[in-house]
Amino acid sequence: EIVDRVGGGDAFSSGLIYALMQNDMTPQETVDFAVASSGMKHAIRGDTNITSADQIKRLMNNASFDVQR
């Protein structure tokens, strides 16, 4: 459920930058990480994505993953 759209683009950008800095992700995994970061942010109120990289990777790797905070 979308709770707040504010910050979704920033979460995508920061997720993309983070993934590019890791040097261990394929181009598809890099984009998937950025999209998962943005998707996770839509379930959080406010303009800051307060999730960890591990939470984003779990969402990225399992389409049926239920968002947990």
Coordinates of C-alpha atoms in Angstrom, one line a residue:
E1 CA 0.0 0.0 0.0
I2 CA 1.4 3.4 -0.9
V3 CA 1.6 5.5 2.2
D4 CA 3.6 8.5 1.0
R5 CA 5.0 9.2 -2.5
V6 CA 7.3 12.0 -1.3
G7 CA 11.0 10.9 -1.5
G8 CA 10.4 8.0 -4.0
G9 CA 12.6 9.6 -6.6
D10 CA 15.3 10.4 -4.1
A11 CA 15.2 6.8 -2.8
F12 CA 15.6 5.5 -6.4
S13 CA 18.6 7.8 -6.9
S14 CA 20.3 7.0 -3.7
G15 CA 19.6 3.2 -4.2
L16 CA 21.2 3.5 -7.7
I17 CA 24.3 5.3 -6.3
Y18 CA 24.6 2.8 -3.5
A19 CA 24.4 -0.2 -5.8
L20 CA 26.9 1.4 -8.3
M21 CA 29.4 1.9 -5.4
Q22 CA 29.2 -1.8 -4.4
N23 CA 30.9 -3.1 -7.5
D24 CA 29.4 -6.5 -7.1
M25 CA 26.0 -6.1 -8.8
T26 CA 25.2 -6.7 -12.4
P27 CA 23.6 -3.8 -14.3
Q28 CA 20.1 -5.5 -13.8
E29 CA 20.7 -6.0 -10.1
T30 CA 21.8 -2.4 -9.8
V31 CA 18.5 -1.2 -11.4
D32 CA 16.5 -3.8 -9.4
F33 CA 18.1 -2.4 -6.1
A34 CA 17.2 1.1 -7.0
V35 CA 13.6 0.2 -7.9
A36 CA 13.2 -1.8 -4.7
S37 CA 14.6 1.1 -2.7
S38 CA 12.0 3.4 -4.2
G39 CA 9.2 0.9 -3.8
M40 CA 10.1 0.4 -0.1
K41 CA 10.1 4.2 0.4
H42 CA 6.5 4.4 -0.8
A43 CA 5.5 2.4 2.3
I44 CA 7.1 4.8 4.7
R45 CA 5.8 8.2 5.8
G46 CA 8.0 11.2 5.4
D47 CA 10.7 12.0 2.9
T48 CA 13.5 9.7 4.1
N49 CA 14.0 6.0 3.3
I50 CA 14.9 4.6 6.7
T51 CA 15.4 1.0 5.5
S52 CA 18.7 -0.9 5.5
A53 CA 20.4 -2.3 2.4
D54 CA 19.6 -5.8 3.7
Q55 CA 15.9 -5.1 3.8
I56 CA 16.0 -3.7 0.3
K57 CA 17.9 -6.7 -1.0
R58 CA 15.3 -9.0 0.5
L59 CA 12.6 -7.1 -1.3
M60 CA 14.6 -7.1 -4.5
N61 CA 15.2 -10.8 -4.5
N62 CA 11.7 -11.9 -3.5
A63 CA 8.7 -10.4 -5.3
S64 CA 6.3 -11.9 -2.7
F65 CA 8.2 -10.4 0.2
D66 CA 6.0 -8.6 2.7
V67 CA 7.4 -5.2 3.7
Q68 CA 8.6 -5.5 7.3
R69 CA 9.7 -2.6 9.5

